[in-house]
Amino acid sequence: MFMENKKFNSKRSVSLLMTVVIIFGMFFAVPVLAADSNPSLADIYKDSFLLGNIISPNQLDAETTNMFNQHYNVVTAENHMKPNMISNAKGVYNFSSADAIINWAQNNGIKVHGHTLVWHSQSPNWLYRNQDNTPLTRSEARQNMQEYINRVAGYFAGKVISWDVVNEAFEGGSLPVTDWKTVTRSNSPWYIAYANGADTSKGESGADYIYDAFVFARQADPNAILEYNDFNETDAWKREAMAMMVEDLNEKWLNDPRNTDPGRKLIERIGMQSHHYTQYPPVSWVEASIQRFIEAGVTISVSELDVGYGRHNGPTNRTLTYEQQVEQAIYYARLFEMYKAYDAHIERVTLWGQNDARSWRADYSPLLFDREFAEKEAYYAVLDPSGYLMKNGLTPRSLYDLTISTDTDTIVAGLPANIIVNANAADIGDYKVVAYLDKDGKKYSDEFQLVNGTTRLTIPNAPEAGQYRIVVNAYTGSTLFASKAIPLTITEDSSEKDYTITTTYQPSVLTADKMFTAQVNVTRHKGEDVPVLVIVALFDRDERMINVSYISKDIEVGDTERLNAGFMLPVDIEGHKVRIFVWDGIDLENSDMRPLSDVVTVQ
Ligand code: XIL
């Protein structure tokens, strides 16, 4: 019943089928094999977040470069973009080490994250102290800060994607946090200088340096994403203080006359340093921080991840036994499963060290590779967190995880759009799911609630062309437990294009012994009135085409047609794929056809 090929006589159908077979022969003659037995971490996570590591100028050798090319797509300078490395006296700037790193990164197609502009540590005295070590005044320190950030963030503009603008500004607090300024690090030399001359009657305090730093950074490099970065970000008081500060300063920025882009936040991202131990903190605390930071309206980077074996001040261990490696790997697996669950808001995960020897916490063997660069259990855990947990008899989070899909990846600017969103969190009993259109953290549609796993996002007028996302948030009660996103392109007005094509299919994952049906909606905007051909083909694990169904229809300019095709799936479905092709069948007899859209693959 799906072979609605009413336009064909049988001779045409045979030659068409031949054409199809020949085309598939060309497509799949060369099997694509995994080139390496040691898969790329960055590839595994490419749809979720950037994956990074750190480097120093004396490590730009071939071995390290190969390792980066294989596993990472973003780099942070471990030390050489810190203030003391760049400027040891007022007016004196030395970018040579940082340049070496940036040139290396550019040559290898690796993005650079800037670390760090304003910090109490690894920074030169001139910024905030006199020669005799007495603090500068608030206004002197402010001027120096502006000069430094202008010079440095200005110099690296276009070369870094993001900056840790302020690093580690909190210390020594406890719950409840009522005013975040009272739990900032008051012995930071920046705080001390800013307090020197602060008019407390006007509400000024030493903590004001934080806001200034972000404003100066925005002005010096408007294209960089600005991050606030801190450690022990899983402590309840610090989580709260960080979130409150971000909310407060972003609110303040809304009314700042220097704000020329009201849609954009000042502090756009929180960096969770994530210097963990296998025994501390519990992974659930990490999750609570992710949830709180999402609520604060910013994205997240996991900026300096390492998981030392044991606990703080516990016995150190430079060679882990297999069992210890597994324990550490399980912690990594839990973390990465969770990062994936919230990947709509996590933009980058950077490991703080290439291997256990090259680690600032080498005594705790905290990384994915051992001292000889060999993969540890932790590496395999990061590669496949759910699989790793199951292998060790543990229940993976992914069993309860949210899977999402939509019926389209493009809509047209200015036109109405109806997007079907499916979400499934199979084993969570009672949950609520909402979906909305988003770009750079800003909502472009209402929030639509899903009922029975499906909703329709009705958008009366799609916004201007660009790269958007459909964000899907899942809650149990009022607690977010997953947040995923699907990319969505909004294209220019369709009058420029010949066709608009949307493809939907069911079921969303190939299921044994079930009917598979694809529906392709085609609107022809201009061109000749020629038939459009849809082919749905099933391939087995050896890439042999074992079933095919096709349909063709004439579509006149201005018309939309729905083309359905499908077949029963076999009982043995493992490793099979369905590919859906849409062709412009200008001359089917001579097989002069051109593809109208990307091939959709269903696994
Ligand atoms: C560390 C480096 O890894 C060491 O080489 C250096 O001696 C000290 O700093 N938080 C940060 C990083 O933001 O800059 C620190 O890096 C680790 C803690």
Short mmCIF file of N, CA and C in Angstrom, two decimals, residues 284-379:
data_model
loop_
_atom_site.label_atom_id
_atom_site.label_comp_id
_atom_site.label_asym_id
_atom_site.label_seq_id
_atom_site.Cartn_x
_atom_site.Cartn_y
_atom_site.Cartn_z
N SER A 284 25.96 13.76 42.87
CA SER A 284 24.67 14.47 42.98
C SER A 284 24.86 15.95 43.32
N TRP A 285 25.94 16.29 43.99
CA TRP A 285 26.22 17.72 44.26
C TRP A 285 26.60 18.44 42.96
N VAL A 286 27.32 17.74 42.12
CA VAL A 286 27.68 18.34 40.83
C VAL A 286 26.38 18.64 40.07
N GLU A 287 25.48 17.69 40.11
CA GLU A 287 24.21 17.86 39.40
C GLU A 287 23.42 19.04 39.98
N ALA A 288 23.41 19.14 41.30
CA ALA A 288 22.67 20.25 41.92
C ALA A 288 23.25 21.59 41.47
N SER A 289 24.56 21.65 41.30
CA SER A 289 25.16 22.91 40.83
C SER A 289 24.80 23.18 39.38
N ILE A 290 24.82 22.15 38.56
CA ILE A 290 24.43 22.35 37.16
C ILE A 290 23.00 22.88 37.10
N GLN A 291 22.12 22.28 37.89
CA GLN A 291 20.72 22.73 37.89
C GLN A 291 20.60 24.19 38.33
N ARG A 292 21.35 24.54 39.37
CA ARG A 292 21.25 25.91 39.90
C ARG A 292 21.81 26.92 38.90
N PHE A 293 22.87 26.55 38.21
CA PHE A 293 23.49 27.49 37.26
C PHE A 293 22.59 27.66 36.01
N ILE A 294 21.93 26.59 35.62
CA ILE A 294 20.98 26.72 34.50
C ILE A 294 19.86 27.67 34.92
N GLU A 295 19.41 27.51 36.16
CA GLU A 295 18.35 28.39 36.66
C GLU A 295 18.81 29.86 36.67
N ALA A 296 20.09 30.08 36.87
CA ALA A 296 20.62 31.46 36.87
C ALA A 296 20.67 32.04 35.46
N GLY A 297 20.35 31.22 34.47
CA GLY A 297 20.20 31.74 33.11
C GLY A 297 21.48 31.77 32.29
N VAL A 298 22.48 31.00 32.70
CA VAL A 298 23.74 30.99 31.95
C VAL A 298 24.07 29.58 31.46
N THR A 299 24.99 29.53 30.50
CA THR A 299 25.49 28.22 30.10
C THR A 299 26.66 27.84 31.01
N ILE A 300 27.14 26.62 30.81
CA ILE A 300 28.13 26.06 31.74
C ILE A 300 29.32 25.53 30.95
N SER A 301 30.52 25.73 31.51
CA SER A 301 31.64 24.94 31.03
C SER A 301 32.19 24.17 32.22
N VAL A 302 32.60 22.96 31.96
CA VAL A 302 33.35 22.19 32.95
C VAL A 302 34.79 22.52 32.60
N SER A 303 35.43 23.40 33.39
CA SER A 303 36.58 24.10 32.86
C SER A 303 37.93 23.50 33.19
N GLU A 304 38.00 22.70 34.27
CA GLU A 304 39.32 22.20 34.69
C GLU A 304 39.19 20.80 35.29
N LEU A 305 38.53 19.92 34.58
CA LEU A 305 38.15 18.64 35.18
C LEU A 305 39.34 17.72 35.45
N ASP A 306 39.42 17.25 36.69
CA ASP A 306 40.25 16.09 37.02
C ASP A 306 39.65 15.44 38.26
N VAL A 307 39.83 14.13 38.38
CA VAL A 307 39.22 13.38 39.49
C VAL A 307 40.33 12.60 40.18
N GLY A 308 40.87 13.20 41.23
CA GLY A 308 41.96 12.53 41.94
C GLY A 308 41.45 11.28 42.65
N TYR A 309 42.32 10.28 42.75
CA TYR A 309 41.91 9.08 43.45
C TYR A 309 41.96 9.33 44.96
N GLY A 310 40.86 9.03 45.65
CA GLY A 310 40.84 9.17 47.10
C GLY A 310 40.13 10.44 47.53
N ARG A 311 40.78 11.17 48.43
CA ARG A 311 40.14 12.40 48.92
C ARG A 311 41.21 13.42 49.27
N HIS A 312 40.77 14.65 49.50
CA HIS A 312 41.66 15.75 49.81
C HIS A 312 42.52 15.41 51.02
N ASN A 313 43.82 15.61 50.91
CA ASN A 313 44.76 15.29 51.99
C ASN A 313 44.79 13.81 52.37
N GLY A 314 44.12 12.98 51.58
CA GLY A 314 44.18 11.55 51.84
C GLY A 314 45.49 11.00 51.32
N PRO A 315 45.71 9.70 51.51
CA PRO A 315 46.96 9.13 51.01
C PRO A 315 47.03 9.28 49.49
N THR A 316 48.21 9.61 49.00
CA THR A 316 48.33 9.79 47.56
C THR A 316 48.75 8.48 46.93
N ASN A 317 48.55 8.40 45.64
CA ASN A 317 48.76 7.15 44.97
C ASN A 317 49.15 7.39 43.53
N ARG A 318 50.41 7.20 43.23
CA ARG A 318 50.88 7.51 41.88
C ARG A 318 50.67 6.36 40.92
N THR A 319 50.44 5.16 41.44
CA THR A 319 50.12 4.05 40.54
C THR A 319 48.85 3.40 41.06
N LEU A 320 47.81 3.51 40.28
CA LEU A 320 46.54 2.95 40.74
C LEU A 320 46.47 1.47 40.38
N THR A 321 45.93 0.69 41.29
CA THR A 321 45.65 -0.72 40.95
C THR A 321 44.48 -0.73 39.97
N TYR A 322 44.24 -1.88 39.38
CA TYR A 322 43.13 -1.98 38.43
C TYR A 322 41.82 -1.60 39.14
N GLU A 323 41.61 -2.10 40.35
CA GLU A 323 40.35 -1.82 41.08
C GLU A 323 40.22 -0.32 41.35
N GLN A 324 41.32 0.31 41.69
CA GLN A 324 41.27 1.76 41.94
C GLN A 324 40.96 2.52 40.65
N GLN A 325 41.54 2.05 39.57
CA GLN A 325 41.24 2.67 38.27
C GLN A 325 39.75 2.56 37.94
N VAL A 326 39.18 1.40 38.25
CA VAL A 326 37.75 1.19 37.95
C VAL A 326 36.90 2.14 38.81
N GLU A 327 37.27 2.26 40.07
CA GLU A 327 36.53 3.16 40.96
C GLU A 327 36.54 4.59 40.40
N GLN A 328 37.70 5.01 39.98
CA GLN A 328 37.83 6.35 39.40
C GLN A 328 37.05 6.45 38.09
N ALA A 329 37.11 5.41 37.30
CA ALA A 329 36.42 5.41 36.01
C ALA A 329 34.91 5.52 36.20
N ILE A 330 34.40 4.88 37.23
CA ILE A 330 32.96 4.93 37.49
C ILE A 330 32.54 6.37 37.83
N TYR A 331 33.37 7.06 38.57
CA TYR A 331 33.07 8.47 38.87
C TYR A 331 33.03 9.28 37.57
N TYR A 332 34.03 9.08 36.73
CA TYR A 332 34.04 9.78 35.43
C TYR A 332 32.80 9.42 34.61
N ALA A 333 32.42 8.14 34.63
CA ALA A 333 31.26 7.71 33.84
C ALA A 333 30.00 8.42 34.32
N ARG A 334 29.84 8.49 35.64
CA ARG A 334 28.66 9.17 36.19
C ARG A 334 28.65 10.65 35.79
N LEU A 335 29.83 11.27 35.83
CA LEU A 335 29.90 12.68 35.43
C LEU A 335 29.51 12.87 33.97
N PHE A 336 30.09 12.07 33.11
CA PHE A 336 29.84 12.30 31.68
C PHE A 336 28.42 11.92 31.28
N GLU A 337 27.84 10.92 31.91
CA GLU A 337 26.42 10.64 31.64
C GLU A 337 25.59 11.86 32.00
N MET A 338 25.95 12.49 33.11
CA MET A 338 25.18 13.65 33.55
C MET A 338 25.43 14.85 32.62
N TYR A 339 26.67 15.06 32.26
CA TYR A 339 26.93 16.17 31.33
C TYR A 339 26.08 16.02 30.08
N LYS A 340 25.97 14.78 29.60
CA LYS A 340 25.17 14.57 28.39
C LYS A 340 23.70 14.88 28.65
N ALA A 341 23.24 14.54 29.84
CA ALA A 341 21.82 14.79 30.14
C ALA A 341 21.50 16.28 30.13
N TYR A 342 22.49 17.11 30.42
CA TYR A 342 22.26 18.56 30.47
C TYR A 342 22.97 19.27 29.32
N ASP A 343 23.22 18.55 28.26
CA ASP A 343 24.14 19.13 27.27
C ASP A 343 23.55 20.32 26.51
N ALA A 344 22.26 20.58 26.66
CA ALA A 344 21.73 21.81 26.05
C ALA A 344 22.39 23.03 26.67
N HIS A 345 22.93 22.89 27.86
CA HIS A 345 23.50 24.05 28.56
C HIS A 345 25.00 23.93 28.81
N ILE A 346 25.59 22.81 28.46
CA ILE A 346 27.03 22.64 28.69
C ILE A 346 27.75 22.81 27.37
N GLU A 347 28.64 23.80 27.32
CA GLU A 347 29.25 24.16 26.04
C GLU A 347 30.64 23.57 25.87
N ARG A 348 31.27 23.25 26.97
CA ARG A 348 32.68 22.83 26.87
C ARG A 348 33.01 22.01 28.09
N VAL A 349 33.78 20.93 27.88
CA VAL A 349 34.34 20.16 29.00
C VAL A 349 35.84 20.08 28.76
N THR A 350 36.62 20.66 29.66
CA THR A 350 38.07 20.67 29.50
C THR A 350 38.72 19.90 30.64
N LEU A 351 39.54 18.93 30.28
CA LEU A 351 40.29 18.18 31.28
C LEU A 351 41.54 18.95 31.64
N TRP A 352 41.89 18.94 32.94
CA TRP A 352 43.05 19.72 33.38
C TRP A 352 44.28 18.83 33.43
N GLY A 353 44.74 18.43 32.24
CA GLY A 353 45.98 17.65 32.18
C GLY A 353 45.87 16.56 31.14
N GLN A 354 46.96 16.36 30.43
CA GLN A 354 46.95 15.38 29.33
C GLN A 354 47.14 13.97 29.84
N ASN A 355 47.91 13.83 30.92
CA ASN A 355 48.06 12.50 31.52
C ASN A 355 48.48 12.66 32.97
N ASP A 356 48.58 11.54 33.69
CA ASP A 356 48.81 11.60 35.13
C ASP A 356 50.15 12.21 35.50
N ALA A 357 51.12 12.16 34.59
CA ALA A 357 52.41 12.78 34.90
C ALA A 357 52.33 14.29 34.74
N ARG A 358 51.58 14.72 33.72
CA ARG A 358 51.47 16.15 33.44
C ARG A 358 50.22 16.70 34.12
N SER A 359 50.21 16.59 35.45
CA SER A 359 49.04 17.05 36.18
C SER A 359 49.50 17.83 37.39
N TRP A 360 48.79 18.91 37.71
CA TRP A 360 49.13 19.65 38.92
C TRP A 360 48.77 18.84 40.17
N ARG A 361 48.03 17.75 40.00
CA ARG A 361 47.71 16.86 41.11
C ARG A 361 48.22 15.45 40.82
N ALA A 362 49.42 15.40 40.26
CA ALA A 362 49.96 14.11 39.81
C ALA A 362 49.92 13.04 40.90
N ASP A 363 50.05 13.45 42.15
CA ASP A 363 50.05 12.47 43.24
C ASP A 363 48.73 11.70 43.36
N TYR A 364 47.69 12.26 42.77
CA TYR A 364 46.38 11.60 42.87
C TYR A 364 45.96 10.91 41.57
N SER A 365 46.87 10.88 40.61
CA SER A 365 46.61 10.21 39.31
C SER A 365 45.21 10.49 38.78
N PRO A 366 44.90 11.77 38.52
CA PRO A 366 43.49 12.12 38.30
C PRO A 366 42.97 12.07 36.87
N LEU A 367 43.77 11.62 35.89
CA LEU A 367 43.36 11.87 34.50
C LEU A 367 43.00 10.59 33.73
N LEU A 368 42.79 10.75 32.43
CA LEU A 368 42.28 9.64 31.61
C LEU A 368 43.39 8.76 31.06
N PHE A 369 44.62 9.32 31.06
CA PHE A 369 45.75 8.58 30.50
C PHE A 369 46.84 8.46 31.58
N ASP A 370 47.57 7.38 31.54
CA ASP A 370 48.58 7.19 32.58
C ASP A 370 49.88 7.90 32.20
N ARG A 371 50.92 7.66 32.97
CA ARG A 371 52.16 8.41 32.78
C ARG A 371 52.83 8.14 31.45
N GLU A 372 52.47 7.03 30.83
CA GLU A 372 53.02 6.71 29.50
C GLU A 372 52.03 7.04 28.39
N PHE A 373 51.00 7.81 28.72
CA PHE A 373 49.97 8.17 27.74
C PHE A 373 49.08 6.99 27.36
N ALA A 374 49.14 5.90 28.13
CA ALA A 374 48.25 4.77 27.82
C ALA A 374 46.87 5.05 28.40
N GLU A 375 45.83 4.55 27.72
CA GLU A 375 44.46 4.79 28.17
C GLU A 375 44.24 4.09 29.51
N LYS A 376 43.65 4.82 30.44
CA LYS A 376 43.25 4.22 31.70
C LYS A 376 41.78 3.78 31.61
N GLU A 377 41.32 3.11 32.63
CA GLU A 377 39.90 2.76 32.69
C GLU A 377 39.04 4.02 32.53
N ALA A 378 39.49 5.11 33.11
CA ALA A 378 38.72 6.36 33.03
C ALA A 378 38.49 6.78 31.58
N TYR A 379 39.47 6.53 30.73
CA TYR A 379 39.30 6.86 29.32
C TYR A 379 38.12 6.07 28.73
#
